[in-house]
XYZ file of C-alpha atoms in Angstrom:
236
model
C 40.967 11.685 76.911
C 40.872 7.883 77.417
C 38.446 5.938 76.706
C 37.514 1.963 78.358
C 36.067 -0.631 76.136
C 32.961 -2.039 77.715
C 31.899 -5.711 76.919
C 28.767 -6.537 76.194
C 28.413 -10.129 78.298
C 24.734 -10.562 77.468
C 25.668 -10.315 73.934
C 28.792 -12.574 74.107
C 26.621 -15.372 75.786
C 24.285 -15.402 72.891
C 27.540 -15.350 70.668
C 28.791 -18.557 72.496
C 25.333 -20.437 72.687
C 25.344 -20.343 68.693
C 28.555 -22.092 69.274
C 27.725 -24.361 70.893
C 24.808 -25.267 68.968
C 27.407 -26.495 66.462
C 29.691 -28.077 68.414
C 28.270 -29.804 71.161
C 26.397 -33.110 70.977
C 26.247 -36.184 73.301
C 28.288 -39.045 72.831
C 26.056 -42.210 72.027
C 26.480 -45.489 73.914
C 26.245 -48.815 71.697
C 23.572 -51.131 72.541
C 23.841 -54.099 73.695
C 21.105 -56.453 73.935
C 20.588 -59.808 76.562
C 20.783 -63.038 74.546
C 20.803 -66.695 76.074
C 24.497 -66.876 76.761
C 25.823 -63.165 76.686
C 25.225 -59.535 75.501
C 25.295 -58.894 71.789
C 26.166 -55.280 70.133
C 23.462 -54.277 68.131
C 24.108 -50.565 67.001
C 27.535 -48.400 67.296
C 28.973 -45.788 69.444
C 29.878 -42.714 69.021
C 31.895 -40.090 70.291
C 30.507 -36.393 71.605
C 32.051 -33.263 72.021
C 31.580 -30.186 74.263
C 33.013 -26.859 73.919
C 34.933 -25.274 76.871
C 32.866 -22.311 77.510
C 35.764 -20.344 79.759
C 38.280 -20.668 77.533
C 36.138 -19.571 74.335
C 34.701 -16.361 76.380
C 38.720 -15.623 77.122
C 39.227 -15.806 73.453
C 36.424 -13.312 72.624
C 37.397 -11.033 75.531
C 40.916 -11.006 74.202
C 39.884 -10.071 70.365
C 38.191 -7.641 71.448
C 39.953 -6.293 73.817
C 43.727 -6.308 72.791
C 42.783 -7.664 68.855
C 44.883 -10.520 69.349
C 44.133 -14.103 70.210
C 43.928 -17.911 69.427
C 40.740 -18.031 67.433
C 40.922 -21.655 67.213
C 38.217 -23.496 69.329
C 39.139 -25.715 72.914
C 36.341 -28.786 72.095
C 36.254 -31.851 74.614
C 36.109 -34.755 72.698
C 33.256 -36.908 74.931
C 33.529 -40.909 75.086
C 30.533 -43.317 75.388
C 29.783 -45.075 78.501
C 29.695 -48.533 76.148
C 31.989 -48.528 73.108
C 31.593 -50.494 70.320
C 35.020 -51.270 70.621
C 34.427 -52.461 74.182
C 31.652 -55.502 72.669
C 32.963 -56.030 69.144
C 33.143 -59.811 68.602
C 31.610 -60.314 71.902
C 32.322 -59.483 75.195
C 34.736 -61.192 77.964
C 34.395 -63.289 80.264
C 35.888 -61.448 83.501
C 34.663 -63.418 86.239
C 32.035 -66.795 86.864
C 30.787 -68.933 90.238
C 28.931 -71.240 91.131
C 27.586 -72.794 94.243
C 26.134 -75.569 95.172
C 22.160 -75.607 95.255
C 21.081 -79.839 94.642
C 20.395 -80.666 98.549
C 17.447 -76.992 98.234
C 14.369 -78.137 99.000
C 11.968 -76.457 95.737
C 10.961 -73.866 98.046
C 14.640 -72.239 98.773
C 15.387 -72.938 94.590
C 12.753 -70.763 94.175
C 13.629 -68.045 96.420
C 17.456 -68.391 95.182
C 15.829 -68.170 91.341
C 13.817 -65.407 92.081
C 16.700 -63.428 93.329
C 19.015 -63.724 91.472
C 16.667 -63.212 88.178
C 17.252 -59.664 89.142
C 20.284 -59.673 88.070
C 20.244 -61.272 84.760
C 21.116 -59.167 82.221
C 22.327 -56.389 83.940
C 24.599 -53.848 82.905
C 26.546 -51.808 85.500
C 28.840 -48.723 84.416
C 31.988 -48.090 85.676
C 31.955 -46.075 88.997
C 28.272 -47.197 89.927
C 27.741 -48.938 93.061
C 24.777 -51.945 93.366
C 22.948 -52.813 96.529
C 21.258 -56.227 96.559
C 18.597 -55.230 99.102
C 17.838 -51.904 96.299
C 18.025 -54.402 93.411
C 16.237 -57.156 94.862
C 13.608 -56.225 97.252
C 12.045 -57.243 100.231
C 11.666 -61.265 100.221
C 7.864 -60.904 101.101
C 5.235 -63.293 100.252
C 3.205 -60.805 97.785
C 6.476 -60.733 95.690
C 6.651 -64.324 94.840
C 9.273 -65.493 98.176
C 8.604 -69.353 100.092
C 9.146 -69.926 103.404
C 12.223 -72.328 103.318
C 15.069 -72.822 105.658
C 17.497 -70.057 106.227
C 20.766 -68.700 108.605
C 19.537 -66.335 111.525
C 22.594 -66.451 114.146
C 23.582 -69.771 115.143
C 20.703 -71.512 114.609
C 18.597 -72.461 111.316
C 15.184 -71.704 110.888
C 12.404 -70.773 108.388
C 11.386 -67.841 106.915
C 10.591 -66.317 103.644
C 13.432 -65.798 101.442
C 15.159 -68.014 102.673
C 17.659 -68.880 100.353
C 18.388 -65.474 99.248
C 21.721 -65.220 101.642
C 23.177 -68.084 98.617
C 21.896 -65.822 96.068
C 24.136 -62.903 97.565
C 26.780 -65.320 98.527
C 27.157 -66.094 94.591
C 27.219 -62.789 93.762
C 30.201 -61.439 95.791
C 32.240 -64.243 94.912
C 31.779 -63.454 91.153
C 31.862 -59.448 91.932
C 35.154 -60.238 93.772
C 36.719 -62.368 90.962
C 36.210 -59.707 88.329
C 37.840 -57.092 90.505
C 35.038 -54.787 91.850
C 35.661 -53.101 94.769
C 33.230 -54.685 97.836
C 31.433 -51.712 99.878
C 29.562 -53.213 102.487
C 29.664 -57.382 103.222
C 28.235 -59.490 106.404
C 29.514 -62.972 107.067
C 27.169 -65.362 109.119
C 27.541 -66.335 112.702
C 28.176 -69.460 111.557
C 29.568 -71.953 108.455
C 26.988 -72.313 105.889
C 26.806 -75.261 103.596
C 26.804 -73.623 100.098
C 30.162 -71.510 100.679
C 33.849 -71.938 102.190
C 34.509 -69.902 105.480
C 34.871 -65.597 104.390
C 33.172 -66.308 101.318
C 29.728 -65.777 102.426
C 27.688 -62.684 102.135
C 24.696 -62.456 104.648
C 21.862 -59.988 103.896
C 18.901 -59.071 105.960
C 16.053 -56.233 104.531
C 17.059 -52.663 106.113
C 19.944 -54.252 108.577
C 22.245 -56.362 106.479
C 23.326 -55.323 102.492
C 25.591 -56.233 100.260
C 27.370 -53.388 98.134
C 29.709 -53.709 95.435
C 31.133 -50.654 93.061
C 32.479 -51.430 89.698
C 35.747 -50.098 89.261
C 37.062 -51.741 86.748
C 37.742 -49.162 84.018
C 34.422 -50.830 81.939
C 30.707 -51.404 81.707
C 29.967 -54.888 83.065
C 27.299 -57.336 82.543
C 25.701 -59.942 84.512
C 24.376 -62.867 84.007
C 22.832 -65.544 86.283
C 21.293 -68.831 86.150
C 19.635 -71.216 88.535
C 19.557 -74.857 88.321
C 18.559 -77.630 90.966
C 22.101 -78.440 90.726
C 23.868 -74.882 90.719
C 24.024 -71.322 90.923
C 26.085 -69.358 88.742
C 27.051 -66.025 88.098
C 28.630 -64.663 85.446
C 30.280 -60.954 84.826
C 31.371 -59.739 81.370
């Protein structure tokens, strides 16, 4: 007679969930917090670790089946999205523009403000992708937007948000500088004041976005401030 050993699979799941209750645990990201000129770490990283379920259940299998096998453990060592490596002693300085904003009226330094506020302090992980129109919103009265002089074709005229095609222009010149891949950009019809020629980014709510995707290996962080003299950017 022969007989055929039967596996319980029920029973080895069970046996590999109490494994994993051991071994796996998420990896922890440091925290950084906004200050007035950059990010600061505040608490540490550290790493996580995840079992490889297929190759533990092909151990069992094999003990039990044949009686021999590599009893040792295949455990993914999992890396935090923000290492305190990554921020000790402060972060760098990848990338930083400005444009020009001292002939705005208060009305378009407002709008330029407001939008680009949305940005300030923001962290973006590696492989995400940013919208301005998602980020920023519609430039509606009810959310704080002037009417003040902005592009529309060839000719200038007023509407609210206008200003918020500088805010955007800003930001994909700095997004560009640190090396983050551009997904969608719209020049204007025409030369705008505040930017050289291809170095303008035109948005318009649901017809006109600007997308960027930062590919640069690293969390980022951005940081923007207004002035009646300047805008600036600045990516860490």
């Amino acid at each position: 007679f022969t007989s055929q050993m039967q596996i319980n699979e029920e029973k080895v799941d069970v046996f590999i969930a109490s494994i994993q209750a051991i071994t796996d645990k998420e990896a922890v990201d440091a925290q950084v917090v906004v200050d007035v000129d950059a990010p600061k770490l505040i608490t540490q990283s550290s790493d996580g670790s995840q079992l490889d379920v297929e190759k533990t259940r092909e151990t069992i299998e094999s003990l039990l089946l044949t009686g021999e096998g590599d009893t040792a453990l295949t455990v993914e060592i999992l890396t935090p999205a923000v290492s305190s490596d990554e921020v000790s002693g402060g972060l760098n300085l990848l990338a930083s523009y400005s444009t020009d904003m001292s002939s705005s009226s208060s009305r378009r330094y407002e709008n330029v403000r407001l939008a680009l506020s949305n940005f300030n302090g923001m962290a973006v992980y590696d492989g995400d992708e940013i919208s301005f129109n998602d980020v920023v919103g519609n430039r509606t009265p009810e959310r704080g937007y002037k009417e003040a002089p902005e592009y529309a074709g060839t000719s200038v005229v007023t509407g609210y948000g206008g200003g918020a095609c500088q805010a955007s222009t800003t930001l994909y010149c700095a997004v560009i500088k640190a090396g983050c891949e551009i997904i969608e950009r719209h020049p204007h019809n025409m030369t705008v004041a505040y930017a050289e020629p291809s170095l303008d980014a035109t948005v318009a709510w649901k017809s006109k976005d600007l997308v960027f995707k930062n590919n640069t290996g690293h969390t980022i962080y951005i940081y923007t401030n207004v002035t009646r003299e300047t805008a600036e950017v600045r990516i860490y």
